[in-house]
Short mmCIF file of C-alpha atoms and ligand atoms in Angstrom, two decimals:
data_model
loop_
_atom_site.label_atom_id
_atom_site.label_comp_id
_atom_site.label_asym_id
_atom_site.label_seq_id
_atom_site.Cartn_x
_atom_site.Cartn_y
_atom_site.Cartn_z
CA MET A 1331 239.88 -135.16 51.92
CA ARG A 1332 239.33 -131.51 52.90
CA ILE A 1333 239.72 -129.49 55.99
CA ASP A 1334 237.54 -126.39 55.39
CA SER A 1335 235.03 -128.13 57.37
CA GLY A 1336 237.14 -128.85 59.84
CA THR A 1337 237.61 -132.37 59.56
CA ILE A 1338 241.18 -134.27 58.66
CA GLU A 1339 239.96 -137.72 57.42
CA GLY A 1340 242.58 -140.14 55.90
CA GLY A 1341 241.32 -142.73 53.35
CA THR A 1342 238.77 -145.09 54.60
CA GLY A 1343 237.32 -148.33 53.26
CA THR A 1344 236.74 -151.69 54.19
CA ASP A 1345 239.51 -153.26 51.90
CA VAL A 1346 242.15 -151.27 53.66
CA GLU A 1347 245.32 -153.27 54.90
CA ASP A 1348 245.48 -153.88 58.42
CA VAL A 1349 247.86 -151.25 59.86
CA SER A 1350 249.99 -153.85 61.79
CA ALA A 1351 250.36 -155.78 58.70
CA PHE A 1352 251.52 -152.57 56.50
CA ARG A 1353 253.86 -151.48 59.20
CA ALA A 1354 255.55 -155.04 58.95
CA ARG A 1355 255.65 -154.74 55.25
CA ALA A 1356 256.92 -150.95 55.45
CA ALA A 1357 259.60 -152.20 57.81
CA GLU A 1358 260.70 -154.89 55.75
CA TRP A 1359 260.90 -152.61 52.37
CA LEU A 1360 262.59 -149.77 54.25
CA ALA A 1361 265.20 -151.88 55.56
CA ALA A 1362 265.84 -153.32 52.11
CA THR A 1363 265.57 -150.38 49.90
CA MET A 1364 266.37 -146.77 51.66
CA PRO A 1365 269.46 -145.71 52.16
CA PRO A 1366 270.59 -144.65 55.78
CA ALA A 1367 269.79 -141.09 57.01
CA VAL A 1368 272.35 -138.83 56.42
CA PRO A 1369 273.30 -135.69 59.28
CA ASN A 1370 271.31 -132.79 58.77
CA ARG A 1371 272.24 -130.26 56.09
CA ALA A 1372 275.33 -132.59 55.07
CA ARG A 1373 274.39 -132.09 51.23
CA GLY A 1374 274.90 -128.64 51.35
CA GLY A 1375 271.79 -126.94 52.68
CA ASP A 1376 267.88 -126.42 51.06
CA ASP A 1377 269.52 -123.96 48.67
CA SER A 1378 271.45 -126.46 46.54
CA ILE A 1379 269.88 -127.77 43.48
CA ALA A 1380 271.65 -131.35 44.47
CA ILE A 1381 269.61 -131.71 47.74
CA TRP A 1382 266.54 -131.34 45.90
CA ASP A 1383 267.49 -133.58 42.83
CA ARG A 1384 268.28 -136.23 45.48
CA ALA A 1385 264.72 -135.79 47.12
CA ARG A 1386 263.30 -136.35 43.78
CA GLU A 1387 265.24 -139.32 43.16
CA LEU A 1388 264.28 -140.81 46.64
CA GLN A 1389 260.68 -139.94 46.32
CA ARG A 1390 260.84 -141.81 42.94
CA ILE A 1391 262.09 -145.03 44.69
CA LEU A 1392 259.30 -144.51 47.52
CA HIS A 1393 256.67 -144.26 44.67
CA ALA A 1394 258.10 -147.56 42.92
CA GLY A 1395 257.82 -149.33 45.94
CA GLY A 1396 254.24 -148.15 46.60
CA PHE A 1397 254.91 -146.00 49.57
CA ALA A 1398 254.28 -142.57 48.22
CA GLY A 1399 251.35 -140.51 49.01
CA LEU A 1400 249.64 -143.03 51.56
CA VAL A 1401 246.68 -141.06 52.08
CA PHE A 1402 246.08 -139.57 48.89
CA PRO A 1403 243.40 -141.17 46.81
CA LYS A 1404 244.33 -144.05 44.57
CA GLN A 1405 242.90 -142.37 41.17
CA TYR A 1406 245.33 -139.48 41.89
CA GLY A 1407 248.47 -141.84 42.24
CA GLY A 1408 248.18 -142.27 46.13
CA GLN A 1409 247.61 -145.49 47.98
CA GLY A 1410 244.15 -144.72 49.48
CA LEU A 1411 245.56 -145.61 52.84
CA THR A 1412 244.63 -143.87 56.37
CA VAL A 1413 246.30 -141.34 58.59
CA ALA A 1414 246.92 -144.26 61.12
CA HIS A 1415 249.12 -146.02 58.05
CA GLN A 1416 251.05 -142.85 57.33
CA ARG A 1417 251.73 -142.60 61.17
CA ALA A 1418 252.80 -145.83 61.51
CA PHE A 1419 255.13 -145.26 58.35
CA ASN A 1420 256.47 -141.87 59.84
CA GLU A 1421 257.53 -144.01 62.89
CA LEU A 1422 259.59 -146.10 61.02
CA CYS A 1423 261.42 -143.79 58.73
CA GLY A 1424 263.82 -142.23 61.33
CA PRO A 1425 266.82 -144.36 60.43
CA TYR A 1426 266.51 -143.57 56.51
CA GLU A 1427 267.42 -140.91 54.02
CA MET A 1428 263.99 -139.62 53.25
CA PRO A 1429 262.76 -136.98 50.78
CA LEU A 1430 261.49 -134.80 53.38
CA LEU A 1431 261.96 -131.49 51.37
CA LEU A 1432 258.99 -132.35 49.50
CA ASN A 1433 256.66 -132.18 52.34
CA VAL A 1434 256.34 -128.32 52.57
CA PRO A 1435 254.91 -127.26 50.51
CA SER A 1436 254.30 -129.77 47.82
CA PHE A 1437 252.63 -132.50 49.68
CA THR A 1438 251.18 -131.09 52.55
CA ILE A 1439 250.18 -127.57 51.32
CA MET A 1440 249.87 -127.56 47.30
CA ALA A 1441 248.85 -131.16 46.82
CA ALA A 1442 246.43 -130.99 49.53
CA THR A 1443 244.84 -127.77 47.85
CA LEU A 1444 244.68 -129.34 44.45
CA LEU A 1445 242.75 -132.44 46.05
CA ASP A 1446 240.27 -129.77 47.54
CA PHE A 1447 239.75 -127.31 44.60
CA GLY A 1448 241.23 -128.79 41.55
CA THR A 1449 239.12 -130.02 38.74
CA GLU A 1450 239.17 -133.71 37.65
CA GLU A 1451 241.83 -132.69 34.81
CA GLN A 1452 243.90 -130.65 37.21
CA LYS A 1453 243.89 -133.43 39.83
CA ARG A 1454 244.81 -135.93 37.58
CA ARG A 1455 247.39 -134.10 35.75
CA HIS A 1456 249.38 -132.99 38.89
CA ILE A 1457 248.68 -134.93 41.70
CA PRO A 1458 250.37 -138.22 40.68
CA ALA A 1459 253.42 -135.85 39.23
CA ILE A 1460 253.84 -134.38 42.68
CA LEU A 1461 253.63 -137.89 44.31
CA ARG A 1462 256.38 -139.31 41.82
CA GLY A 1463 258.72 -136.44 42.54
CA ASP A 1464 258.41 -135.09 38.91
CA GLU A 1465 256.72 -131.65 40.15
CA VAL A 1466 257.89 -129.65 42.87
CA TRP A 1467 255.54 -126.77 43.64
CA VAL A 1468 255.83 -123.36 45.52
CA GLN A 1469 253.30 -120.66 46.60
CA PHE A 1470 253.29 -117.39 45.04
CA LEU A 1471 251.40 -115.52 47.98
CA SER A 1472 253.59 -112.82 49.68
CA GLU A 1473 254.20 -109.44 47.82
CA PRO A 1474 256.62 -106.90 48.16
CA SER A 1475 254.08 -104.57 50.00
CA GLY A 1476 253.45 -107.16 52.49
CA GLY A 1477 252.30 -110.79 53.67
CA SER A 1478 250.30 -110.77 56.40
CA ASP A 1479 247.54 -108.45 54.78
CA LEU A 1480 247.36 -111.23 51.89
CA ALA A 1481 244.15 -110.21 50.65
CA SER A 1482 245.64 -106.74 49.52
CA ALA A 1483 247.58 -108.65 46.99
CA ARG A 1484 248.48 -106.25 44.05
CA THR A 1485 249.77 -108.84 41.36
CA ARG A 1486 247.15 -108.30 38.74
CA ALA A 1487 245.58 -111.09 36.24
CA THR A 1488 243.48 -109.12 33.52
CA ARG A 1489 241.24 -111.26 31.47
CA ASP A 1490 241.46 -111.37 27.80
CA GLY A 1491 239.05 -113.63 26.20
CA ASP A 1492 239.86 -117.28 27.35
CA HIS A 1493 242.95 -116.22 29.19
CA PHE A 1494 244.29 -113.88 31.78
CA VAL A 1495 247.38 -111.85 31.47
CA LEU A 1496 249.76 -111.68 34.74
CA ASN A 1497 251.64 -108.75 35.68
CA GLY A 1498 253.09 -107.91 39.36
CA ALA A 1499 255.78 -109.28 41.79
CA LYS A 1500 255.67 -111.80 44.46
CA VAL A 1501 258.39 -112.44 47.21
CA TRP A 1502 259.84 -114.75 50.07
CA SER A 1503 258.89 -117.79 47.71
CA SER A 1504 260.60 -120.85 49.15
CA ALA A 1505 262.74 -122.59 46.58
CA ALA A 1506 261.09 -121.31 43.74
CA PHE A 1507 264.34 -121.85 41.99
CA VAL A 1508 263.79 -125.47 41.72
CA ALA A 1509 260.16 -125.46 41.51
CA ASP A 1510 257.86 -126.71 38.24
CA TYR A 1511 254.71 -125.01 39.29
CA ALA A 1512 253.25 -122.81 41.62
CA MET A 1513 249.86 -121.48 43.05
CA ILE A 1514 249.48 -117.69 42.38
CA LEU A 1515 246.99 -115.29 44.00
CA ALA A 1516 246.26 -112.61 42.07
CA ARG A 1517 243.73 -109.87 41.45
CA THR A 1518 241.25 -110.32 39.05
CA ASN A 1519 238.45 -107.67 40.01
CA TRP A 1520 239.37 -104.15 41.48
CA ASP A 1521 235.78 -102.79 41.92
CA VAL A 1522 234.88 -105.21 44.92
CA PRO A 1523 236.13 -105.35 48.42
CA LYS A 1524 239.59 -106.82 48.42
CA HIS A 1525 238.67 -110.41 49.66
CA ARG A 1526 236.20 -110.58 46.86
CA GLY A 1527 238.46 -109.83 43.86
CA LEU A 1528 241.10 -112.40 43.79
CA THR A 1529 241.56 -115.60 41.85
CA MET A 1530 244.19 -118.48 42.57
CA PHE A 1531 246.01 -119.61 39.46
CA ILE A 1532 248.24 -122.59 38.82
CA VAL A 1533 251.37 -121.54 36.54
CA GLN A 1534 254.32 -123.25 35.28
CA VAL A 1535 257.37 -121.15 37.11
CA HIS A 1536 259.99 -121.16 34.51
CA GLN A 1537 258.64 -119.58 31.53
CA PRO A 1538 258.80 -116.57 29.41
CA GLY A 1539 257.52 -113.44 31.16
CA ILE A 1540 258.78 -115.07 34.76
CA THR A 1541 262.25 -113.72 36.35
CA VAL A 1542 262.94 -115.76 39.31
CA ASN A 1543 265.77 -114.12 41.57
CA ARG A 1544 267.48 -115.63 44.56
CA ILE A 1545 267.83 -113.98 47.69
CA LYS A 1546 270.70 -114.07 50.12
CA GLN A 1547 269.92 -114.80 53.65
CA VAL A 1548 271.68 -113.81 57.00
CA ASP A 1549 273.16 -117.55 57.21
CA GLY A 1550 274.57 -116.96 53.61
CA SER A 1551 271.85 -119.68 52.05
CA ALA A 1552 270.03 -118.34 49.00
CA GLU A 1553 266.49 -120.39 49.32
CA PHE A 1554 264.15 -117.68 49.10
CA CYS A 1555 263.23 -116.03 45.61
CA GLU A 1556 261.62 -113.02 44.27
CA GLU A 1557 259.74 -113.07 41.07
CA PHE A 1558 258.39 -110.55 38.45
CA PHE A 1559 255.58 -111.35 36.15
CA THR A 1560 255.49 -109.29 32.65
CA ASP A 1561 252.43 -110.24 30.32
CA VAL A 1562 252.49 -113.90 31.38
CA VAL A 1563 249.27 -115.66 29.32
CA VAL A 1564 247.55 -118.04 31.85
CA PRO A 1565 244.79 -119.81 30.18
CA GLU A 1566 241.24 -119.85 32.12
CA ALA A 1567 241.62 -123.50 32.67
CA ASP A 1568 244.40 -123.12 34.93
CA ILE A 1569 242.19 -121.15 37.41
CA LEU A 1570 242.22 -123.30 40.85
CA GLY A 1571 238.66 -122.75 42.27
CA ARG A 1572 236.35 -120.17 40.76
CA GLU A 1573 237.12 -116.67 39.31
CA ASN A 1574 236.93 -114.14 42.08
CA ASP A 1575 236.98 -116.97 44.69
CA GLY A 1576 240.68 -117.24 45.34
CA TRP A 1577 240.17 -116.00 48.98
CA THR A 1578 238.32 -119.23 49.68
CA VAL A 1579 241.37 -121.26 48.06
CA ALA A 1580 244.04 -119.35 49.99
CA THR A 1581 242.43 -119.62 53.25
CA THR A 1582 242.15 -123.34 52.97
CA LEU A 1583 245.67 -123.52 51.59
CA LEU A 1584 246.68 -121.55 54.57
CA ALA A 1585 244.89 -123.64 57.16
CA HIS A 1586 247.06 -126.86 55.28
CA GLU A 1587 250.12 -124.90 55.84
CA LYS A 1588 249.40 -124.23 59.40
CA ASN A 1589 248.63 -127.79 59.93
CA ALA A 1590 251.99 -128.84 58.13
CA VAL A 1591 254.21 -126.05 59.93
CA GLY A 1592 252.32 -126.93 63.41
CA GLY A 1593 253.13 -130.63 62.99
CA GLY A 1594 249.39 -131.77 62.38
CA SER A 1595 249.28 -132.47 58.70
CA PRO A 1596 247.95 -135.71 57.69
CA TYR A 1597 249.98 -135.61 54.46
CA ILE A 1598 253.34 -135.38 56.07
CA SER A 1599 255.65 -138.27 55.05
CA GLY A 1600 258.78 -139.66 57.31
CA ALA A 1601 260.12 -138.41 60.42
CA THR A 1602 260.22 -134.55 60.05
CA ALA A 1603 261.17 -132.70 63.20
CA LEU A 1604 264.94 -133.38 63.93
CA ILE A 1605 263.90 -134.10 67.59
CA GLU A 1606 261.22 -136.65 66.63
CA ARG A 1607 263.75 -138.60 64.63
CA GLN A 1608 266.78 -138.49 67.02
CA ASP A 1609 267.00 -139.23 70.57
CA PRO A 1610 266.09 -135.72 72.07
CA ILE A 1611 267.24 -136.19 75.75
CA GLY A 1612 270.75 -137.76 74.43
CA GLU A 1613 271.09 -134.69 72.08
CA LEU A 1614 270.33 -132.15 74.73
CA VAL A 1615 272.68 -133.75 77.17
CA GLU A 1616 275.44 -134.02 74.77
CA LEU A 1617 275.09 -130.42 73.96
CA ALA A 1618 275.30 -129.73 77.62
CA GLY A 1619 278.75 -131.34 77.82
CA GLY A 1620 277.54 -134.83 78.87
CA PRO A 1621 275.52 -136.57 81.55
CA ALA A 1622 278.13 -135.19 84.29
CA ALA A 1623 277.13 -131.32 83.25
CA LEU A 1624 273.37 -132.04 84.49
CA GLU A 1625 274.82 -131.65 88.05
CA ASP A 1626 274.55 -128.15 87.49
CA GLY A 1627 270.87 -127.58 88.45
CA HIS A 1628 270.37 -124.76 85.87
CA LEU A 1629 271.41 -126.65 82.92
CA ALA A 1630 269.27 -129.60 84.10
CA GLU A 1631 266.55 -127.25 84.25
CA LEU A 1632 266.98 -126.18 80.82
CA VAL A 1633 266.83 -129.91 79.66
CA GLY A 1634 263.59 -130.40 81.23
CA GLU A 1635 262.10 -127.41 79.86
CA ALA A 1636 262.96 -128.42 76.27
CA ILE A 1637 261.81 -132.03 76.74
CA MET A 1638 258.54 -130.67 78.54
CA LEU A 1639 258.11 -128.45 75.20
CA GLN A 1640 258.32 -131.44 73.04
CA GLU A 1641 255.84 -133.34 75.27
CA VAL A 1642 253.24 -130.40 75.17
CA ARG A 1643 253.83 -129.98 71.45
CA LYS A 1644 253.45 -133.87 70.89
CA HIS A 1645 250.10 -134.02 72.82
CA THR A 1646 249.06 -130.55 71.55
CA ILE A 1647 249.01 -131.96 67.96
CA ALA A 1648 247.12 -134.85 69.09
CA SER A 1649 244.40 -133.22 71.02
CA VAL A 1650 243.71 -130.60 68.05
CA ALA A 1651 243.97 -133.21 65.29
CA ALA A 1652 241.53 -135.70 67.30
CA ARG A 1653 239.30 -132.79 68.02
CA MET A 1654 239.39 -131.37 63.99
CA ALA A 1655 238.54 -134.85 63.17
CA ARG A 1656 235.48 -135.19 65.40
CA GLY A 1657 234.45 -131.98 64.06
CA GLU A 1658 234.81 -130.27 67.70
CA MET A 1659 237.29 -127.84 66.20
CA GLN A 1660 237.16 -125.99 62.87
CA ALA A 1661 240.04 -125.30 60.44
CA PRO A 1662 241.47 -122.08 61.98
CA ALA A 1663 242.17 -124.01 65.10
CA SER A 1664 245.32 -125.18 63.03
CA ALA A 1665 246.62 -121.61 64.23
CA VAL A 1666 246.98 -123.14 67.68
CA LEU A 1667 249.60 -125.89 66.18
CA LYS A 1668 251.45 -123.00 64.23
CA LEU A 1669 251.75 -120.69 67.09
CA PHE A 1670 252.75 -123.55 69.65
CA ASP A 1671 255.36 -124.66 66.92
CA ALA A 1672 257.04 -121.30 66.63
CA THR A 1673 257.13 -120.32 70.05
CA SER A 1674 258.22 -123.68 71.47
CA HIS A 1675 261.15 -123.87 68.61
CA MET A 1676 262.17 -120.36 69.52
CA ARG A 1677 262.81 -121.23 73.10
CA THR A 1678 264.20 -124.66 72.38
CA SER A 1679 266.77 -123.11 70.00
CA ASP A 1680 267.69 -120.32 72.82
CA ILE A 1681 268.14 -123.19 75.26
CA SER A 1682 270.23 -125.02 72.83
CA VAL A 1683 272.59 -122.51 72.44
CA GLU A 1684 272.66 -121.94 76.34
CA LEU A 1685 273.64 -125.59 76.91
CA ALA A 1686 276.28 -125.62 74.22
CA GLY A 1687 277.76 -122.31 75.55
CA SER A 1688 280.59 -121.11 73.28
CA GLY A 1689 280.77 -124.30 71.63
CA ALA A 1690 277.50 -123.10 69.76
CA ALA A 1691 279.29 -120.93 67.58
CA SER A 1692 281.53 -123.72 66.02
CA ASN A 1693 278.29 -126.13 65.68
CA SER A 1694 277.15 -125.25 62.47
CA GLY A 1695 273.78 -127.22 62.66
CA LEU A 1696 273.00 -125.45 65.88
CA ALA A 1697 274.08 -122.27 64.59
CA GLY A 1698 271.89 -122.66 61.43
CA ARG A 1699 268.83 -123.56 63.47
CA TYR A 1700 269.39 -120.52 65.71
CA LEU A 1701 269.65 -117.97 62.88
CA MET A 1702 266.73 -119.38 61.45
CA ARG A 1703 264.24 -119.70 64.48
CA GLN A 1704 262.54 -116.19 63.81
CA ALA A 1705 261.85 -117.43 60.33
CA ARG A 1706 259.51 -120.06 62.15
CA CYS A 1707 257.59 -117.12 63.67
CA LEU A 1708 256.61 -115.72 60.22
CA ALA A 1709 256.42 -118.38 57.62
CA GLY A 1710 253.15 -119.31 56.90
CA GLY A 1711 251.81 -116.28 58.88
CA SER A 1712 253.23 -114.65 61.80
CA ASN A 1713 252.81 -115.04 65.57
CA GLU A 1714 250.67 -111.93 66.07
CA ILE A 1715 248.42 -113.29 62.99
CA GLN A 1716 247.69 -116.58 64.42
CA ARG A 1717 246.99 -114.83 67.89
CA ASN A 1718 244.61 -113.01 66.02
CA ILE A 1719 242.95 -115.94 64.41
CA ILE A 1720 242.95 -117.64 67.59
CA SER A 1721 241.13 -115.10 69.37
CA GLU A 1722 238.67 -114.19 66.73
CA ARG A 1723 237.90 -117.39 65.05
CA VAL A 1724 238.58 -119.91 67.51
CA LEU A 1725 237.85 -118.22 70.77
CA GLY A 1726 234.88 -115.96 69.34
CA MET A 1727 236.44 -112.83 70.43
CA PRO A 1728 235.54 -109.39 68.72
CA ARG A 1729 236.88 -109.05 65.22
CA GLU A 1730 239.97 -106.52 64.57
CA ALA A 1731 238.71 -103.36 63.05
CA ALA A 1732 239.28 -103.39 59.63
CA ALA A 1733 238.01 -99.90 57.85
CA ASP A 1734 238.59 -101.59 54.39
CA ARG A 1735 236.15 -104.26 54.74
CA ASP A 1736 233.51 -103.49 52.58
CA VAL A 1737 235.37 -100.74 50.44
CA PRO A 1738 235.88 -101.56 46.41
CA PHE A 1739 239.73 -102.37 46.50
CA ARG A 1740 240.61 -99.85 43.71
CA GLU A 1741 239.39 -97.08 46.38
CA LEU A 1742 242.20 -98.38 49.21
CA GLY A 1743 245.28 -96.76 49.77
CA ALA A 1744 247.91 -98.78 51.38
CA SER A 1745 245.52 -100.01 54.30
CA ARG A 1746 246.53 -103.58 55.93
CA THR A 1747 244.69 -105.84 57.81
CA SER A 1748 245.57 -109.53 58.65
CA ARG A 1749 246.72 -112.75 56.93
CA ALA A 1750 243.70 -114.62 58.43
C1 LIG B 695 260.68 -119.36 56.10
C2 LIG B 695 259.95 -118.63 55.38
C3 LIG B 695 259.22 -119.24 54.10
C4 LIG B 695 258.20 -118.19 53.44
N1 LIG B 695 257.59 -119.05 52.40
C5 LIG B 695 256.75 -118.32 51.91
C6 LIG B 695 256.53 -118.61 50.52
O1 LIG B 695 256.95 -119.92 49.74
N2 LIG B 695 255.55 -117.74 49.64
C7 LIG B 695 255.21 -116.87 50.00
O2 LIG B 695 254.13 -116.49 49.45
N3 LIG B 695 255.40 -116.10 51.17
C8 LIG B 695 256.41 -117.05 51.94
N4 LIG B 695 256.97 -116.35 53.42
C9 LIG B 695 256.59 -115.01 53.67
C10 LIG B 695 255.57 -115.09 54.92
O3 LIG B 695 254.16 -115.46 54.46
C11 LIG B 695 255.50 -113.76 55.45
O4 LIG B 695 256.60 -113.40 55.87
C12 LIG B 695 254.47 -113.69 56.53
O5 LIG B 695 253.19 -113.72 55.97
C13 LIG B 695 254.57 -112.26 56.95
O6 LIG B 695 254.53 -111.23 56.23
P1 LIG B 695 255.68 -109.71 55.84
O7 LIG B 695 256.88 -110.61 55.92
O8 LIG B 695 255.44 -109.18 54.74
O9 LIG B 695 255.55 -109.29 57.06
P2 LIG B 695 254.38 -107.84 57.36
O10 LIG B 695 253.11 -108.48 57.15
O11 LIG B 695 254.85 -106.57 56.70
O12 LIG B 695 254.40 -107.92 58.89
C14 LIG B 695 255.41 -107.19 59.66
C15 LIG B 695 255.16 -107.49 61.05
O13 LIG B 695 253.85 -106.48 61.45
C16 LIG B 695 252.94 -107.64 62.03
N5 LIG B 695 251.44 -107.45 61.78
C17 LIG B 695 250.67 -107.25 60.37
N6 LIG B 695 249.62 -107.26 60.52
C18 LIG B 695 249.42 -107.28 61.91
C19 LIG B 695 248.13 -107.28 62.29
N7 LIG B 695 247.00 -107.25 61.74
N8 LIG B 695 248.17 -107.24 63.95
C20 LIG B 695 249.17 -107.48 64.47
N9 LIG B 695 250.52 -107.55 63.94
C21 LIG B 695 250.51 -107.49 62.54
C22 LIG B 695 253.39 -109.02 61.59
O14 LIG B 695 253.07 -110.00 62.87
C23 LIG B 695 254.84 -108.80 61.56
O15 LIG B 695 255.56 -108.87 63.06
C24 LIG B 695 258.06 -117.25 54.01
C25 LIG B 695 258.48 -116.16 55.09
C26 LIG B 695 259.20 -117.10 55.85
C27 LIG B 695 260.05 -116.71 56.98
#
C-alpha cells in the first residue's frame, strides 16, 4: 500500500465484508463499547502524559474489538479492509472518545512508511505493536540548522562493522517525550551530493546516549522536543530502506505526512477535524452570539466564508485522493492538500476570532487554536515549500536554482534549498 507511485489503495480482495454490513456492525460495537467524546483538550492538552496513556488505552479497546488498523494488511495486525470501510468507520466515530492522537504520526506516517520500506522482520515487529497502541512513534527529521532543507541534515551515523554510531541533534519533534520509537534521518556518506548520502534508521527513543528535552511553547504547552545524540549504537538491521538511500524513504514519508495533515490519508482512524465531528454551522453561529447576530451582514458573510472553505477542503481532498488512486496525480500532489489545509485553517481561525469578538480571549479552546494556527503552515513543510513542490512537481514549472545539487556534501557551507 504505497503512494510513491501516486496510488493510494485500500485493502482489496473478494472476501472483504460488504461496507454496509461493516457499517452496521461497527455502529453497534461503538455504541456498546466506546465512551462518549470529551470536549477538545479537556484532559489537559497534548503535552500531558495522561492524554497519551488514555489514547493507548482506547486503542487497545479498538484493537480487541477488531477495529484497529482497518486498512492495514492482516499479516501485520490490521483488518485488511478498504478505504471505503475506513471512511464508513470514521463517519460513525464523532460521538465517541477516540485515540486521535495516535493518527499523526504513528498510523498515518510512520506505520505507512514502515509498510512501504520495512523488512519483513521490521514490519512484523512494529506495525502490530503500533496498531495495538503499544508503540508510539516520532519523526526525527528537522535539525537546529533548519527543517526546510532537510537533505542538508548534519546528524551523522558512522559505520563501525555491523552497526552505526549516531551523533548530532534534532529539534521540533512532536511528542518525543512519550514516544517509544523514531525514524531518524542521518548522514552516512559526506563525499556525495547531499540527497545521496543519507540513511533512515529506526531508533528506540529512550536509551543511553539520547537526551530528550521538552520545549515550552507560546501557549504554555510543552509538546515539542529537542534531542541530542551521543555515540548511540544502531545495528545495521535497523536501517529502513537501503543505506545511503534515506532520501527515497524521507520523500515517501513526507508525502504520507502531507496526505495526513491535508486530510487525505487512507490510514486516518476516527473523525479527526473538529469541524467534521461537530456541527460546523451551529458552532460558528454560537461563536457569533446566536442566530440573531447573523442579521449583521458582515458576520453572516464570515460564517458563509468559513463554511465555503470547509466545503472546498472536503471536495479538494476527495478530488485529489480519487485522481491519485487512478494514477492521474502523483505523490507530490499531496502538497495541494497540505497547502489548502494550512491556508484555510489560518483563515477559519481568524474568522472564528472575529466572530467571537472580545469573547475570544476567554474561550481557551478557540484561543489555543488561534495561537497554533501558524504552526499548521510549518508542520510537515512550510507553505512556501508546498508552493515550490506544486509549481515544480505538479505543474512542471522550472526547478528552483540549487547550486549545491551536484556538489559533495563535505564541500558545502551552510547553503539551503528546499524540503521537497
Ligand atoms: C506543529 C509542528 C510539528 C512539527 N513536528 C515535527 C516533528 O515531529 N519532527 C520534525 O522533524 N520536525 C517537526 N516540525 C518541524 C517542521 O518540519 C519545520 O518547522 C519545517 O520543516 C520548517 O523548518 P524550519 O522551522 O527549520 O524553518 P526554515 O527551514 O528555517 O525556514 C524558515 C522560513 O524560510 C522559508 N524557506 C525556507 N526555504 C525556502 C525556499 N527554498 N523557498 C522559499 N521559502 C523558503 C520557510 O518557508 C520558512 O518560512 C514540526 C513543526 C511544527 C510547526
